[in-house]
mmCIF file of C-alpha atoms in Angstrom:
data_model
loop_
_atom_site.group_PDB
_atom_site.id
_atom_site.type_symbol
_atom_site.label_atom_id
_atom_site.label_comp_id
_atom_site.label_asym_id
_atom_site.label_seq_id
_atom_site.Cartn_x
_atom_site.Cartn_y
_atom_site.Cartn_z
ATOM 1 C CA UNK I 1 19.736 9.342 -13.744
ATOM 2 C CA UNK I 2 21.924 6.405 -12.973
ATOM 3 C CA UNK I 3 20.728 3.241 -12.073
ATOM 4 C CA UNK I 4 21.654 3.351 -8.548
ATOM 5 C CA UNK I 5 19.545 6.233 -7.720
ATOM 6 C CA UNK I 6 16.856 4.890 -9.936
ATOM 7 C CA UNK I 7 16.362 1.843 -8.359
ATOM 8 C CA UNK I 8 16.330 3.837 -4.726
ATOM 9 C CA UNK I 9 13.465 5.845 -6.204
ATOM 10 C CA UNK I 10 11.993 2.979 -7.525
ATOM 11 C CA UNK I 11 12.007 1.185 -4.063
ATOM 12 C CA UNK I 12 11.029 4.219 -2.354
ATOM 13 C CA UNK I 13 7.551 4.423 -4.186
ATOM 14 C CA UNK I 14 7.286 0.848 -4.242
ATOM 15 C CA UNK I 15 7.085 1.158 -0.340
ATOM 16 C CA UNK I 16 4.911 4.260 -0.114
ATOM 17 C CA UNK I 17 2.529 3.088 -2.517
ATOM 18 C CA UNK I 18 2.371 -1.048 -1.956
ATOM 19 C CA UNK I 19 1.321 0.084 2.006
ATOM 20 C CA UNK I 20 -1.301 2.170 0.522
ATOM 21 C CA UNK I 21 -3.197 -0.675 -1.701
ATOM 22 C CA UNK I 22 -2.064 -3.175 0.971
ATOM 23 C CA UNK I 23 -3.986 -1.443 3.766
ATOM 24 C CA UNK I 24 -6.047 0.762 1.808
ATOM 25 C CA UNK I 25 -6.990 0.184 -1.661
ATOM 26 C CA UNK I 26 -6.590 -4.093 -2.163
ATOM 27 C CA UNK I 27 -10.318 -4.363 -0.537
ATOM 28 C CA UNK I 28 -11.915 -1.421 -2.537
ATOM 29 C CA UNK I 29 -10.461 -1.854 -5.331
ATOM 30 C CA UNK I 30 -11.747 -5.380 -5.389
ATOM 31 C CA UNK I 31 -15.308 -4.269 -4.781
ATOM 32 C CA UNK I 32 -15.454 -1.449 -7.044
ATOM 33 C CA UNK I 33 -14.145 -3.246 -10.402
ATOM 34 C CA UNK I 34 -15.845 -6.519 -11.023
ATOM 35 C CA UNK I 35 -14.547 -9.776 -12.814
ATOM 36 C CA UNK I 36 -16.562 -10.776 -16.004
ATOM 37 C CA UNK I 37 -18.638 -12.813 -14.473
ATOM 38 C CA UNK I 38 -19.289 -16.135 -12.289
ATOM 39 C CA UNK I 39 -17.686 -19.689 -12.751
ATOM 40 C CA UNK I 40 -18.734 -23.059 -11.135
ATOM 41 C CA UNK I 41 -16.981 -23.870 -8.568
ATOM 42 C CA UNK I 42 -18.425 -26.734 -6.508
ATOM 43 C CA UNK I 43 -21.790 -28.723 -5.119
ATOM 44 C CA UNK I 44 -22.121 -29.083 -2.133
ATOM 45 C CA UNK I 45 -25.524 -29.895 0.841
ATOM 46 C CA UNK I 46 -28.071 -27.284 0.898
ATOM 47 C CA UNK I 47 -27.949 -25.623 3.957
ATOM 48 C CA UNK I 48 -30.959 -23.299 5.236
ATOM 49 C CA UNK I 49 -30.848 -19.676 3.546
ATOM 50 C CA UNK I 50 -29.867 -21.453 -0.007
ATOM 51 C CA UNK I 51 -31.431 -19.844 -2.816
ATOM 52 C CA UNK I 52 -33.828 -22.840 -4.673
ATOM 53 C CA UNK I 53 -32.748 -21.542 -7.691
ATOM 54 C CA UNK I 54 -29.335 -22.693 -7.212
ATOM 55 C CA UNK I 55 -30.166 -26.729 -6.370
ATOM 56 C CA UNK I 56 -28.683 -29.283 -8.655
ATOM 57 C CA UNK I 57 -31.341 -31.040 -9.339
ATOM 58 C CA UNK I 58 -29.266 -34.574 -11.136
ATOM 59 C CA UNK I 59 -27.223 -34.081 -7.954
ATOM 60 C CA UNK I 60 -30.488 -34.048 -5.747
ATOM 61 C CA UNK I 61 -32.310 -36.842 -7.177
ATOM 62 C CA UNK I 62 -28.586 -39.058 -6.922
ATOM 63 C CA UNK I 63 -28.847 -38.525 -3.612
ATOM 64 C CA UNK I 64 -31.991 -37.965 -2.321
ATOM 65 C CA UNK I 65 -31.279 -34.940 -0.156
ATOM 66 C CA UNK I 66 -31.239 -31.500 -1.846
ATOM 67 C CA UNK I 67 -27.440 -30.451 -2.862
ATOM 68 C CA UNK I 68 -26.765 -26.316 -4.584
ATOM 69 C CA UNK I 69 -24.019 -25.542 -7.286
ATOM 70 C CA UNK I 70 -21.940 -23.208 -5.759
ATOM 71 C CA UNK I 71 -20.499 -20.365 -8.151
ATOM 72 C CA UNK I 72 -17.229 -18.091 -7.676
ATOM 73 C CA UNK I 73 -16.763 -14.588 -9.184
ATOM 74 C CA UNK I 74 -14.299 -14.830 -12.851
ATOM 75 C CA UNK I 75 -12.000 -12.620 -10.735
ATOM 76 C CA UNK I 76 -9.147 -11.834 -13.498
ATOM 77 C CA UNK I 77 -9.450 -8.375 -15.167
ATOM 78 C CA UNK I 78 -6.739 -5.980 -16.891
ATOM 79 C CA UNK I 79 -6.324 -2.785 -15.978
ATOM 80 C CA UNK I 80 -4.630 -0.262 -18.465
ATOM 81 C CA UNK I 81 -3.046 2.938 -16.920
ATOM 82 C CA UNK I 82 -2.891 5.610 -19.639
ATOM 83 C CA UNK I 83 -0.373 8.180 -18.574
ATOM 84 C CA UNK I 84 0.394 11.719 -20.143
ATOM 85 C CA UNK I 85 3.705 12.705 -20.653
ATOM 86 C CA UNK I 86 3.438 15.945 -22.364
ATOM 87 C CA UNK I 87 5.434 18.667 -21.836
ATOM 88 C CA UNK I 88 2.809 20.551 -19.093
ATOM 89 C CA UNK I 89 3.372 17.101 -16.694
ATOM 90 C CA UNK I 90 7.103 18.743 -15.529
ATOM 91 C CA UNK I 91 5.110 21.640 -13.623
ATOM 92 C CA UNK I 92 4.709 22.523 -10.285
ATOM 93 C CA UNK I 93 4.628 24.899 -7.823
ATOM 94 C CA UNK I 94 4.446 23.251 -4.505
ATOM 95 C CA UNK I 95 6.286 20.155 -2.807
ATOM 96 C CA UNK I 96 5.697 17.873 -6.426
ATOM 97 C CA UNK I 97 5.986 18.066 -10.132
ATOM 98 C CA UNK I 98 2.398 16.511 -11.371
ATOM 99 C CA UNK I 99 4.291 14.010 -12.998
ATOM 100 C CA UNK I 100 5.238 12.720 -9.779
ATOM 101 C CA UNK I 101 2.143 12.434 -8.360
ATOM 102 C CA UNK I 102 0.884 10.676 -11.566
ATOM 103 C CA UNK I 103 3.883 8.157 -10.478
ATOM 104 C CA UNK I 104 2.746 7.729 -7.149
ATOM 105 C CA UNK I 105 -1.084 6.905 -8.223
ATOM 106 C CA UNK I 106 -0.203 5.294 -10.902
ATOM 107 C CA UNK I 107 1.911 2.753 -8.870
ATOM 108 C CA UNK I 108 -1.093 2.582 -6.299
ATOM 109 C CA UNK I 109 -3.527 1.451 -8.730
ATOM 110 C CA UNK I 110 -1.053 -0.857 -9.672
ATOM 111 C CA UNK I 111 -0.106 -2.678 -6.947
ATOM 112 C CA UNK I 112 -3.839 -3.220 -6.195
ATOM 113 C CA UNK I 113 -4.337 -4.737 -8.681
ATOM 114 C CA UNK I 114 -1.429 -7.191 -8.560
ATOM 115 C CA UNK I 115 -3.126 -7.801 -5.445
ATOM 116 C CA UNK I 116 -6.471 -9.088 -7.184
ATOM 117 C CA UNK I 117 -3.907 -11.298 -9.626
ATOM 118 C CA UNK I 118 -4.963 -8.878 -12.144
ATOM 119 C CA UNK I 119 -2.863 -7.925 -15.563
ATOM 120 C CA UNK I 120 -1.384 -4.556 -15.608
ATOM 121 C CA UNK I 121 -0.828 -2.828 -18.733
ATOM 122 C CA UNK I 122 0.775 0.611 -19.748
ATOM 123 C CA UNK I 123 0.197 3.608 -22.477
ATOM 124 C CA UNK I 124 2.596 6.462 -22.499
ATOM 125 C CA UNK I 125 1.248 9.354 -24.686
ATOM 126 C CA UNK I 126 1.920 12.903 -25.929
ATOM 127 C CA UNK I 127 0.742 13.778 -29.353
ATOM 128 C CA UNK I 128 1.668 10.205 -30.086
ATOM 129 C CA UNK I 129 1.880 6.788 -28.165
ATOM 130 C CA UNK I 130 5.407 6.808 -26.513
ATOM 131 C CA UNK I 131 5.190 3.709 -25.008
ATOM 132 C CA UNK I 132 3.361 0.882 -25.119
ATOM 133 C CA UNK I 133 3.914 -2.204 -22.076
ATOM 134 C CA UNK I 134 1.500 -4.814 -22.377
ATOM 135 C CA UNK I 135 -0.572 -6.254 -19.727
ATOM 136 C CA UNK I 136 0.667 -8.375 -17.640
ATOM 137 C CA UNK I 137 0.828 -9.881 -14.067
ATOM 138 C CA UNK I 138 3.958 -9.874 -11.007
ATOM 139 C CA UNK I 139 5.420 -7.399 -8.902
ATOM 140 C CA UNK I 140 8.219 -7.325 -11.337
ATOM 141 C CA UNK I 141 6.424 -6.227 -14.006
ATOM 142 C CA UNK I 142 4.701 -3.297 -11.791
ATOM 143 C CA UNK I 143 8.302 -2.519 -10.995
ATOM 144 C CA UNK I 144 9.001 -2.369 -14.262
ATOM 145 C CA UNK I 145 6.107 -0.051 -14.863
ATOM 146 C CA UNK I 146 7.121 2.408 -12.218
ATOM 147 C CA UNK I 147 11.466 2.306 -13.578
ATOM 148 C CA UNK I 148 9.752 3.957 -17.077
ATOM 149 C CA UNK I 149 7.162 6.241 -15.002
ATOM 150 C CA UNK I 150 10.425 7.711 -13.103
ATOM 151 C CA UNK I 151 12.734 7.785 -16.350
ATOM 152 C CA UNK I 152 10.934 7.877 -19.445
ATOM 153 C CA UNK I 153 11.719 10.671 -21.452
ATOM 154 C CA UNK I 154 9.374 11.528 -24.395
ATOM 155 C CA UNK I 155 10.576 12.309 -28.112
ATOM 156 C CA UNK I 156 7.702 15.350 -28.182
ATOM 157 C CA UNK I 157 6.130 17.787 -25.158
ATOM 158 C CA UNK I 158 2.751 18.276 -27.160
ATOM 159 C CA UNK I 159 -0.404 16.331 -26.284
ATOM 160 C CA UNK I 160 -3.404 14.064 -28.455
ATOM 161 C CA UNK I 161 -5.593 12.325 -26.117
ATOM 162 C CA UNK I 162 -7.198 11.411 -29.030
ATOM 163 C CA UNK I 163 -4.462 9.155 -30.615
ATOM 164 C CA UNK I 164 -4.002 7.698 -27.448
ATOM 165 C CA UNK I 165 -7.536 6.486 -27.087
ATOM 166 C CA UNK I 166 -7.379 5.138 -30.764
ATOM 167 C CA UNK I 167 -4.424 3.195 -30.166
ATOM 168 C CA UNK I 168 -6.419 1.931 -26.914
ATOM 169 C CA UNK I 169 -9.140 0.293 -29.085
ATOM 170 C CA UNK I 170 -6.598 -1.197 -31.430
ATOM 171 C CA UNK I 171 -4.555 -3.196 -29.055
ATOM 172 C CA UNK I 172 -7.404 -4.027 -26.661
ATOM 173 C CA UNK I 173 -9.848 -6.453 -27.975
ATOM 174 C CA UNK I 174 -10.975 -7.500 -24.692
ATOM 175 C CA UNK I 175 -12.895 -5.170 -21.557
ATOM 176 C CA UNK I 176 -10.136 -3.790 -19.350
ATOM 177 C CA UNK I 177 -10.168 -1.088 -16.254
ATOM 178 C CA UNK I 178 -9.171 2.084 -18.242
ATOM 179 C CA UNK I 179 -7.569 4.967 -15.888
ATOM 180 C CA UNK I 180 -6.459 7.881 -17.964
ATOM 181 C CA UNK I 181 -3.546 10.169 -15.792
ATOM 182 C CA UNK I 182 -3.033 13.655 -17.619
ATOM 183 C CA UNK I 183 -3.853 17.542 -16.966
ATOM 184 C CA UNK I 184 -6.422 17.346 -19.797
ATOM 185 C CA UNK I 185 -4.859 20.237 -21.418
ATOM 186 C CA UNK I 186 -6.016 19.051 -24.662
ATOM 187 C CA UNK I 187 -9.211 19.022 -27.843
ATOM 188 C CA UNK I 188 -11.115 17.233 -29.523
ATOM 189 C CA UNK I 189 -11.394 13.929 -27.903
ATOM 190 C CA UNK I 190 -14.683 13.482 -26.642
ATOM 191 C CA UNK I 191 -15.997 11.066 -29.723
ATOM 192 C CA UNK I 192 -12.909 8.541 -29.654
ATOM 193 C CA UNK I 193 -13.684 8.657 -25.223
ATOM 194 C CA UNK I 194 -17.334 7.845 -25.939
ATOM 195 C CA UNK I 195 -15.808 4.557 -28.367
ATOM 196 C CA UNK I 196 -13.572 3.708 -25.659
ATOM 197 C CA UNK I 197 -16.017 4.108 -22.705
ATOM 198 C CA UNK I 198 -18.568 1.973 -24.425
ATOM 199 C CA UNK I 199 -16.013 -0.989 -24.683
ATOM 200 C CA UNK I 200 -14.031 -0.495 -21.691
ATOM 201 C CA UNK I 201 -14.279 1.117 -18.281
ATOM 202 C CA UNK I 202 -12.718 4.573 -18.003
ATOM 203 C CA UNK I 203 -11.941 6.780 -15.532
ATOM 204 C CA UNK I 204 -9.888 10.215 -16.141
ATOM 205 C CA UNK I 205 -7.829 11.268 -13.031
ATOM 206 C CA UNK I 206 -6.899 14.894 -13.835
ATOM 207 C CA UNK I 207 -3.437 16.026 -11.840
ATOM 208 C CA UNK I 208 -3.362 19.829 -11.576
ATOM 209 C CA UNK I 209 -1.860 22.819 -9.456
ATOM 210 C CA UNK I 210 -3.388 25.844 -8.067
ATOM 211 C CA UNK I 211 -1.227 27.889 -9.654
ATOM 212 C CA UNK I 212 -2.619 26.474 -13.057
ATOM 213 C CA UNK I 213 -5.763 27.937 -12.348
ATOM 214 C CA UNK I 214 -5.195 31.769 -12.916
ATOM 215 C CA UNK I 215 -2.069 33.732 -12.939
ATOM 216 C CA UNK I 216 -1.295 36.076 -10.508
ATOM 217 C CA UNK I 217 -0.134 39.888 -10.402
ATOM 218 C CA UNK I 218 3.326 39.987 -10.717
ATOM 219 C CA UNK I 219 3.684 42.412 -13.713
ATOM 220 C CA UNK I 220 5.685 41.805 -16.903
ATOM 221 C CA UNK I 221 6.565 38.227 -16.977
ATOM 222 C CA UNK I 222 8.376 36.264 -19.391
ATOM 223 C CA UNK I 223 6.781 32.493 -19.798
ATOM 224 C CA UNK I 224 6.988 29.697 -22.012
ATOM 225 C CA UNK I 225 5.023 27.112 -23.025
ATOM 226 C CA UNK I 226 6.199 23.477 -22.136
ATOM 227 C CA UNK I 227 4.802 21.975 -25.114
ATOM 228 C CA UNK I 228 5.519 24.153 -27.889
ATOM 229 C CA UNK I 229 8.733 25.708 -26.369
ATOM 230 C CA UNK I 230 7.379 29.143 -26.898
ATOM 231 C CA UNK I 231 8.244 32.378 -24.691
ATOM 232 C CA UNK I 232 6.525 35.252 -24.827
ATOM 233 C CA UNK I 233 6.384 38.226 -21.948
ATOM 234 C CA UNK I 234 2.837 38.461 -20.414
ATOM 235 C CA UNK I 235 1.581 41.446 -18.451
ATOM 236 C CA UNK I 236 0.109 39.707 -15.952
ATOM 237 C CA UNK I 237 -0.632 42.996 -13.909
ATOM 238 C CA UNK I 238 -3.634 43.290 -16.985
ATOM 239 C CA UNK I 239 -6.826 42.313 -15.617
ATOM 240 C CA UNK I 240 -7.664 41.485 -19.254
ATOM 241 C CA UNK I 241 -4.659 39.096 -19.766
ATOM 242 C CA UNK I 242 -5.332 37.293 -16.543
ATOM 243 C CA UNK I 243 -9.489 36.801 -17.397
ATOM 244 C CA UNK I 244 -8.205 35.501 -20.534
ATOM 245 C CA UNK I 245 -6.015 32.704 -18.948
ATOM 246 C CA UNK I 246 -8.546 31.918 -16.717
ATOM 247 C CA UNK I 247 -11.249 31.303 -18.958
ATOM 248 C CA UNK I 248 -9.257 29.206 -21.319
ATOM 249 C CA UNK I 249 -8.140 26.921 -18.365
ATOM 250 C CA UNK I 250 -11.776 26.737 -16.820
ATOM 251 C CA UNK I 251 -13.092 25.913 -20.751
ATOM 252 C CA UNK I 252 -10.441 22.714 -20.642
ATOM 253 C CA UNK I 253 -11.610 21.441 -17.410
ATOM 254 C CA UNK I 254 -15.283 22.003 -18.598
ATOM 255 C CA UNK I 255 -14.516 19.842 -21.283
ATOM 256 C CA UNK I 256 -13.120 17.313 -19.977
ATOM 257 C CA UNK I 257 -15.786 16.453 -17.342
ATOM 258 C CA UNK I 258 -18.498 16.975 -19.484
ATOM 259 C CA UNK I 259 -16.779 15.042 -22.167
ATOM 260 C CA UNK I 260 -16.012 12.212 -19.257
ATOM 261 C CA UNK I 261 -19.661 12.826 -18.245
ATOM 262 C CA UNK I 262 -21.411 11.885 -21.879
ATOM 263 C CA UNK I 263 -19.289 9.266 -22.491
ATOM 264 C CA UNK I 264 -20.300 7.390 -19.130
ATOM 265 C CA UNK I 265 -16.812 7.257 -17.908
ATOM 266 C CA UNK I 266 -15.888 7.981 -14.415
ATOM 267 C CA UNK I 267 -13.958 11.829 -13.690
ATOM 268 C CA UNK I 268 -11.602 12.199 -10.703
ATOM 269 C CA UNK I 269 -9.717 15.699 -9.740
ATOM 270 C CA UNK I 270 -7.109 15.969 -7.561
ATOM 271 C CA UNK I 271 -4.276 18.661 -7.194
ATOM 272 C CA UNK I 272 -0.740 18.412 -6.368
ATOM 273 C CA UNK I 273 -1.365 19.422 -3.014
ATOM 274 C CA UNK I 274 -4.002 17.416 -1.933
ATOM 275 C CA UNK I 275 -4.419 13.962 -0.647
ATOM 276 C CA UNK I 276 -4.727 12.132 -3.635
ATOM 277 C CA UNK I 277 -5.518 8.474 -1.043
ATOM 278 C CA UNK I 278 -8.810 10.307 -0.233
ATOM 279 C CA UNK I 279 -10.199 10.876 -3.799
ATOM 280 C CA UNK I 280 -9.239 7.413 -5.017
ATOM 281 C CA UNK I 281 -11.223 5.658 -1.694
ATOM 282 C CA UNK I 282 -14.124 8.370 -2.193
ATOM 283 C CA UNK I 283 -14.494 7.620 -5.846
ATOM 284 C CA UNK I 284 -14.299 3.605 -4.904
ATOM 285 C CA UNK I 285 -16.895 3.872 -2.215
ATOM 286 C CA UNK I 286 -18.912 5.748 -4.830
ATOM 287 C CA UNK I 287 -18.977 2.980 -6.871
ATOM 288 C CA UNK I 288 -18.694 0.126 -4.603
#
């Protein structure tokens, strides 16, 4: 892609997305994810509703009339966005790859929290960490974010949630917002999500299509796998073949909400074909 195009694509999901956590998300987001904690911020008269508990009492005494300490929120959080770039992201059968739709709410979450003067890191994973951005704060950097979302091309197609969540606990010593984009197509990574979830707070967004979900009858077939680059010809008119699929698709998405689910970390699904703004602001109201 050359940079011309790039940065139109760039700009074009800057302005989808930025109206979207301007109008939508900015408030929500705010509500849902807390800062660490409060901070002084000023004394001032008490006025009638006060809380008692909050009167400075040297202040009071100074000048005999009743003055309160006022606190503010510790606003400042990070928010890491964990994105899968395995081979099975370039797939789809409708209007969008899932990798694009991991750019667009990836960029959303983003910008929100630019809006909260938040820090915005990034993980790119397959069976390995990719890419690593640290956090930090700006448009520019979001912009930044959303160049190597668009253009990033991964050295391997396979997938290790696991590694990813490792490296996750070794870089980040502090709590951050956690949101983990991928199909979930993966094993074995419930015990290093339960670590991370107790530290930090994570929520999976899984990005699928329909047609993931069980193969149709179209007779002999010949597919290949996206991550290990193997073809193979599938009867896909056998009943047996197509039970088989679909029980080792449902098995991965049992896993990974009941993996999400133990760990106490938040689970979001939405597929390619679907309005992804209305199961961000439902899971925010949730938790708001």
């Amino acid at each position: 892609m050359d940079t011309k195009e790039l940065l139109k694509k760039v700009r074009k999901i800057e302005i989808k997305t930025r109206r979207l956590s301007d109008h939508i998300f900015g408030g929500e987001y705010h509500s849902t994810f807390k800062g660490r904690g409060m901070t002084f911020s000023e004394v001032r008269q008490y006025q009638f509703g006060d809380d008692v508990r909050s009167i400075d009492w040297n202040v009071t005494a100074r000048y005999s009339e009743p003055y309160v300490k006022v606190f503010e929120e510790e606003r400042e959080l990070t928010m890491m966005l964990m994105v899968d770039v395995s081979g099975s992201e370039l797939f789809g059968t409708n209007q969008q790859f899932k990798n694009e739709v991991v750019t667009e709410i990836a960029a959303t979450l983003a910008f929100s929290a630019t809006q909260n003067n938040d820090k915005i890191g990034l993980i790119l994973f397959s069976d390995t960490v990719e890419l690593f951005i640290p956090p930090k704060k700006g448009r520019s950097h979001v912009l930044r974010i959303i160049r190597e979302l668009i253009e990033f091309e991964p050295k391997s197609k396979q997938t290790n949630l696991a590694e990813a969540l490792k490296f996750l606990r070794n870089v980040m010593k502090k709590k951050a917002i956690v949101f983990v984009l991928s199909d979930f197509i993966a094993d074995d990574y419930e015990h290093t999500m339960k670590i991370a979830a107790n530290k930090h707070d994570v929520t999976g967004i899984r990005i699928y299509d329909e047609r993931e979900e069980a193969i149709p009858n179209l007779g002999m077939v010949q597919m290949q796998d996206e991550e290990t680059g193997e073809l193979m010809l599938v009867n896909t008119s056998s009943k047996k073949v197509r039970q088989n699929y679909s029980e080792f698709y449902q098995e991965k998405v049992k896993y990974y909400k009941e993996s999400f689910s133990r760990s106490g970390a938040g689970a979001i699904d939405c597929r390619v074909d679907e309005s992804y703004v209305k199961k961000l602001l439902g899971y925010f109201k949730r938790r708001g």
